PDB file of C-alpha atoms (C1' of nucleotides) in Angstrom:
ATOM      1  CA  UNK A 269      31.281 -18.103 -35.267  1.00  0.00           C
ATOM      2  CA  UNK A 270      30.060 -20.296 -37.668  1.00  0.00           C
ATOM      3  CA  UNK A 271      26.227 -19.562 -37.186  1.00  0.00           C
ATOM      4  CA  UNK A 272      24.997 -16.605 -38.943  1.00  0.00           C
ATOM      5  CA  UNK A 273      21.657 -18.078 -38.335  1.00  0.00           C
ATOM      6  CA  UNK A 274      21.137 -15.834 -35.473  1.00  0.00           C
ATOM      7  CA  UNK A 275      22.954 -11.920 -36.091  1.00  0.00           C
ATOM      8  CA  UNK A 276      25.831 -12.630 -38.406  1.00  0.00           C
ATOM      9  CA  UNK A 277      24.695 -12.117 -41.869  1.00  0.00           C
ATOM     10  CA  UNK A 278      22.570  -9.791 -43.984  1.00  0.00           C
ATOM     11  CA  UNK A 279      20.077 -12.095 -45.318  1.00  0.00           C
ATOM     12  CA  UNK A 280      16.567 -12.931 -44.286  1.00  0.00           C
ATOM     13  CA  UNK A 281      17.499 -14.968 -41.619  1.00  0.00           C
ATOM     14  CA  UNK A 282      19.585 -12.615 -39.513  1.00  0.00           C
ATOM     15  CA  UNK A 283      17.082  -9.499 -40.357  1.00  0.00           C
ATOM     16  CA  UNK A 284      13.875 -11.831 -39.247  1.00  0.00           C
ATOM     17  CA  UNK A 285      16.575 -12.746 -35.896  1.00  0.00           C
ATOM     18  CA  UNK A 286      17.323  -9.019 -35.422  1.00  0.00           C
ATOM     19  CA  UNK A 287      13.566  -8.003 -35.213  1.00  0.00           C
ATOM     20  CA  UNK A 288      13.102 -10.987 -32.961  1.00  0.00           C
ATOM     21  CA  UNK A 289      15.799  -9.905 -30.586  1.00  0.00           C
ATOM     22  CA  UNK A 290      13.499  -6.194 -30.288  1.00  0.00           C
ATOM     23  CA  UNK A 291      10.411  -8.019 -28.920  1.00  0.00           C
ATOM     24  CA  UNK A 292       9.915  -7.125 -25.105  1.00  0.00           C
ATOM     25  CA  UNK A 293       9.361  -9.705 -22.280  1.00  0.00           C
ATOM     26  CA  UNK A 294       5.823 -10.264 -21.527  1.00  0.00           C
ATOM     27  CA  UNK A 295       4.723  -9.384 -24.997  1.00  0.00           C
ATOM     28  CA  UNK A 296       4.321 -11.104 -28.324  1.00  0.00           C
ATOM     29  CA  UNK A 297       4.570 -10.647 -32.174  1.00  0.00           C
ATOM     30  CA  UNK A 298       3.052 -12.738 -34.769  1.00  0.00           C
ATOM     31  CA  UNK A 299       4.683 -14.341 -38.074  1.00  0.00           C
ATOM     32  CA  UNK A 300       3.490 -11.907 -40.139  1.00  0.00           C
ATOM     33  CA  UNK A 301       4.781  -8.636 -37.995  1.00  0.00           C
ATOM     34  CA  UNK A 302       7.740 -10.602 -37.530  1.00  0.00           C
ATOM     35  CA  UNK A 303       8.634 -10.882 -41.659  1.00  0.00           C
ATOM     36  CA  UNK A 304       7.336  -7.508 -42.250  1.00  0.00           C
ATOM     37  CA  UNK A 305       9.362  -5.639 -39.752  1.00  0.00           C
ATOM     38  CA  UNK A 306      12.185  -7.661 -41.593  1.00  0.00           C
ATOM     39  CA  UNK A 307      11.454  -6.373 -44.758  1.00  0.00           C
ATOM     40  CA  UNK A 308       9.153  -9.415 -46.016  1.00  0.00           C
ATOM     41  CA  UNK A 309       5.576  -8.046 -46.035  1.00  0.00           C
ATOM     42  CA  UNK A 310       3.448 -10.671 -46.169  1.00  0.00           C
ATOM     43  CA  UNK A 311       6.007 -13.314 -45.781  1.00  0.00           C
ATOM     44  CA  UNK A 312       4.957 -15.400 -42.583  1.00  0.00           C
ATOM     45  CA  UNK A 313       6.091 -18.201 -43.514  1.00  0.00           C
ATOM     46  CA  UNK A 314       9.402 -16.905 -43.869  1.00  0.00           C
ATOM     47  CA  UNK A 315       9.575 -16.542 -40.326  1.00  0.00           C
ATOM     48  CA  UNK A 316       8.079 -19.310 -39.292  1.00  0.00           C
ATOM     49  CA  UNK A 317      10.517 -21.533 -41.606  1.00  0.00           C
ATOM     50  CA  UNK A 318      13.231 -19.316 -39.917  1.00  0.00           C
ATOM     51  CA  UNK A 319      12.293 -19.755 -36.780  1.00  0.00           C
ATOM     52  CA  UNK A 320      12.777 -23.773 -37.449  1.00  0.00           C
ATOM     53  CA  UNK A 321      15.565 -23.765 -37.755  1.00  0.00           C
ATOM     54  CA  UNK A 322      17.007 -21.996 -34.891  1.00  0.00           C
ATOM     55  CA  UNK A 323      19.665 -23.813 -32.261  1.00  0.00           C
ATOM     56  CA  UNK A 324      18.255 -25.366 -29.697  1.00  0.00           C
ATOM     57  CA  UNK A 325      20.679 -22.887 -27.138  1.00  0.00           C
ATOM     58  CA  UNK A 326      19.436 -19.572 -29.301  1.00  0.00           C
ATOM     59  CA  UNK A 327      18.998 -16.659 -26.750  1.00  0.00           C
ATOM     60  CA  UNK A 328      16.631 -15.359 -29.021  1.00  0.00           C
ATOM     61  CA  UNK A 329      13.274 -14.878 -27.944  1.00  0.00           C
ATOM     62  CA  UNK A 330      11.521 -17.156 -30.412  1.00  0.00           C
ATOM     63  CA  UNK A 331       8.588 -18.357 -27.804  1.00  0.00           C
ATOM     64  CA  UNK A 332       6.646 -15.008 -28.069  1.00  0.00           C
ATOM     65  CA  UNK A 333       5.945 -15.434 -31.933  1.00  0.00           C
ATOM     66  CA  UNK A 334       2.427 -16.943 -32.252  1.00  0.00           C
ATOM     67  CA  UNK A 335       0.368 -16.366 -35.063  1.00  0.00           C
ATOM     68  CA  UNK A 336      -2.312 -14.391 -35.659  1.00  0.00           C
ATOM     69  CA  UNK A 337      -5.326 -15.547 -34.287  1.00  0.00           C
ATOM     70  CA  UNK A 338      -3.125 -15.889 -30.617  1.00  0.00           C
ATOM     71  CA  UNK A 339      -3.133 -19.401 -30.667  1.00  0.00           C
ATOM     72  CA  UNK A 340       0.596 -21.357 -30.742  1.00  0.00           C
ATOM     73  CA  UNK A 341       1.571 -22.701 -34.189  1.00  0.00           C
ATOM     74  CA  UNK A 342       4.052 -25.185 -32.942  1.00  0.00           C
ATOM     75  CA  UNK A 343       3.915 -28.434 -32.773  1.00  0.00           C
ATOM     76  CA  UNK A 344       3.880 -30.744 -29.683  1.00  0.00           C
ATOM     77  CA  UNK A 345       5.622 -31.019 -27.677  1.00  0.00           C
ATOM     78  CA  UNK A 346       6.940 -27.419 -28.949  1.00  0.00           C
ATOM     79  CA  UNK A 347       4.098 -25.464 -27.857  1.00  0.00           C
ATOM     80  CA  UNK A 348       3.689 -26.839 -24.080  1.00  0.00           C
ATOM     81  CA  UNK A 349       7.198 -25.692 -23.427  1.00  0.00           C
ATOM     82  CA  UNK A 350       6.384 -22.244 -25.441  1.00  0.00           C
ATOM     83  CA  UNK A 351       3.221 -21.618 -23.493  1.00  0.00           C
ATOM     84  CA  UNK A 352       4.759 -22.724 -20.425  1.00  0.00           C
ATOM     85  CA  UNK A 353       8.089 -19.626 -20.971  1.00  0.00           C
ATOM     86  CA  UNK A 354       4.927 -17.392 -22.114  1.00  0.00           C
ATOM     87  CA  UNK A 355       3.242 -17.916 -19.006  1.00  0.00           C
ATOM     88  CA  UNK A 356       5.932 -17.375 -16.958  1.00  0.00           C
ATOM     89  CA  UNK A 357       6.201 -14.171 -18.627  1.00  0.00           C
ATOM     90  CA  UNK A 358       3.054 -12.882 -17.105  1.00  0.00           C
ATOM     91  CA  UNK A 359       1.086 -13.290 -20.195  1.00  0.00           C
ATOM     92  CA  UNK A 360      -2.162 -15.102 -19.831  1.00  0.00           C
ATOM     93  CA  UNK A 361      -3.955 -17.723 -21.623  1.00  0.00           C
ATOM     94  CA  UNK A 362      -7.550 -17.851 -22.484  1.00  0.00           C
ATOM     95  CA  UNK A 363      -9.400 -20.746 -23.953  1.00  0.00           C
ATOM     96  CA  UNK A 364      -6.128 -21.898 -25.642  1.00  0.00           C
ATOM     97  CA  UNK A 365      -5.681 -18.128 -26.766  1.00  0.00           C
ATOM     98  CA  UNK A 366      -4.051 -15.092 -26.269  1.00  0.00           C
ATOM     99  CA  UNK A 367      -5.738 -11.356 -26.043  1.00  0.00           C
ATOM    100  CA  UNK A 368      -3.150  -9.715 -29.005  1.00  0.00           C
ATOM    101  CA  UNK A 369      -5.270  -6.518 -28.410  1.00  0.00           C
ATOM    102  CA  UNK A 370      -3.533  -6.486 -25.356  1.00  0.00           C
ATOM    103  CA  UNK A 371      -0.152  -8.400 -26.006  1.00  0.00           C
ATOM    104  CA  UNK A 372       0.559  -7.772 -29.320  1.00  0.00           C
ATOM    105  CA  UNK A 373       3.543  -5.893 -29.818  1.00  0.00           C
ATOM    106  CA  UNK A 374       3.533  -3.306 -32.659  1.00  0.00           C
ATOM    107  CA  UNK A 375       6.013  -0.301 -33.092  1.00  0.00           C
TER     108      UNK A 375
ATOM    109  C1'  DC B 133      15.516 -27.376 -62.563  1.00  0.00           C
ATOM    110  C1'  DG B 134      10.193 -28.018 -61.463  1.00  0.00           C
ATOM    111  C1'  DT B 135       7.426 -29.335 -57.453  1.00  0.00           C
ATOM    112  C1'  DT B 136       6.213 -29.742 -52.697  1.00  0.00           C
ATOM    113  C1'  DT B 137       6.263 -28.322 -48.080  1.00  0.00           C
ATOM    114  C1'  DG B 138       6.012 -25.377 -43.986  1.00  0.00           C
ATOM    115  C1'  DA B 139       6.182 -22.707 -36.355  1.00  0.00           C
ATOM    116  C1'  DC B 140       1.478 -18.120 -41.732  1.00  0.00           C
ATOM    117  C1'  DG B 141      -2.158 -14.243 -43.062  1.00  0.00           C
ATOM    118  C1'  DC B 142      -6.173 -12.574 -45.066  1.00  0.00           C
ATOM    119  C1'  DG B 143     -10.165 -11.859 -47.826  1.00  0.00           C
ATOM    120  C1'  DA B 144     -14.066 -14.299 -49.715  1.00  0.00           C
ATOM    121  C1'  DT B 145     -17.595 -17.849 -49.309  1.00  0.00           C
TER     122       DT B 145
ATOM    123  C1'  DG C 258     -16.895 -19.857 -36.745  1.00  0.00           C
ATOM    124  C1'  DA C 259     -15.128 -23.168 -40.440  1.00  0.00           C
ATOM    125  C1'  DT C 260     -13.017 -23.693 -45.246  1.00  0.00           C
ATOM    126  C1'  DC C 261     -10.753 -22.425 -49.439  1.00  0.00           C
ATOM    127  C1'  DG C 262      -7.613 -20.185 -52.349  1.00  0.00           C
ATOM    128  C1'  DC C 263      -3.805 -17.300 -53.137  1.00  0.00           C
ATOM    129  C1'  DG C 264       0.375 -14.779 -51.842  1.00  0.00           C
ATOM    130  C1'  DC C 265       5.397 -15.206 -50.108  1.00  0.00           C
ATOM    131  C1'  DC C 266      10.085 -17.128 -49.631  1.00  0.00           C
ATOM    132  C1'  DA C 267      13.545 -20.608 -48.645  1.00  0.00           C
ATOM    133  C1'  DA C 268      14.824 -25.431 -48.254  1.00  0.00           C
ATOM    134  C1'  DA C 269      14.094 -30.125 -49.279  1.00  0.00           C
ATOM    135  C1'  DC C 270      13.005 -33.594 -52.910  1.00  0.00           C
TER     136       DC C 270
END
DNA sequence: CGTTTGACGCGAT
DNA sequence: GATCGCGCCAAAC
């Protein structure tokens, strides 16, 4: 196993990937939930960087971060394929953007 | 070892 | 709503 950059170590990276791995189907989080859940308050761009840098085969959830405003951070041709698992999830996109009243996920 | 950059967030203007 | 500035942390230069 030589990638901890998914549940193997105990640094930022495998505490931002453990949080990730809690986030429900059909439901979202944004950066900055993401990197305070893993013990980063106000540290989203810790999780986006993170994020980055995850394997291409990662079963981690990583299309249902978005940021804050409900719109898709990534780059093309990133976010078509994100929106596209998102959708498929049952949540719905309006004008480019997504309700987080309603998908938001927040323990 | 200092600076820049990045899948960000938020208050202030 | 659009912009700006600052905070945060790791990796790349």
């Amino acid at each position: 196993m030589g990638n901890n950059a998914q549940t193997g170590g105990n640094d930022a990276t495998s505490r931002i990937c453990s949080v990730l791995a809690l986030v429900p189907r059909g439901r979202v989080i944004t950066y900055g939930d993401l990197a305070e859940m893993a013990g980063y308050p106000r540290a989203a761009r810790l999780a986006g960087q993170t994020l980055r840098k995850l394997p291409p085969d990662t079963k981690l959830p990583w299309h249902r971060v978005i940021n804050a405003q409900g719109r898709i951070s990534l780059p093309e041709p990133g976010a078509q394929r994100q929106r596209d698992k998102l959708e498929t999830e049952g949540i719905v996109f309006l004008n480019g953007r997504v309700d987080m009243a309603r998908y938001r996920w927040r323990p």
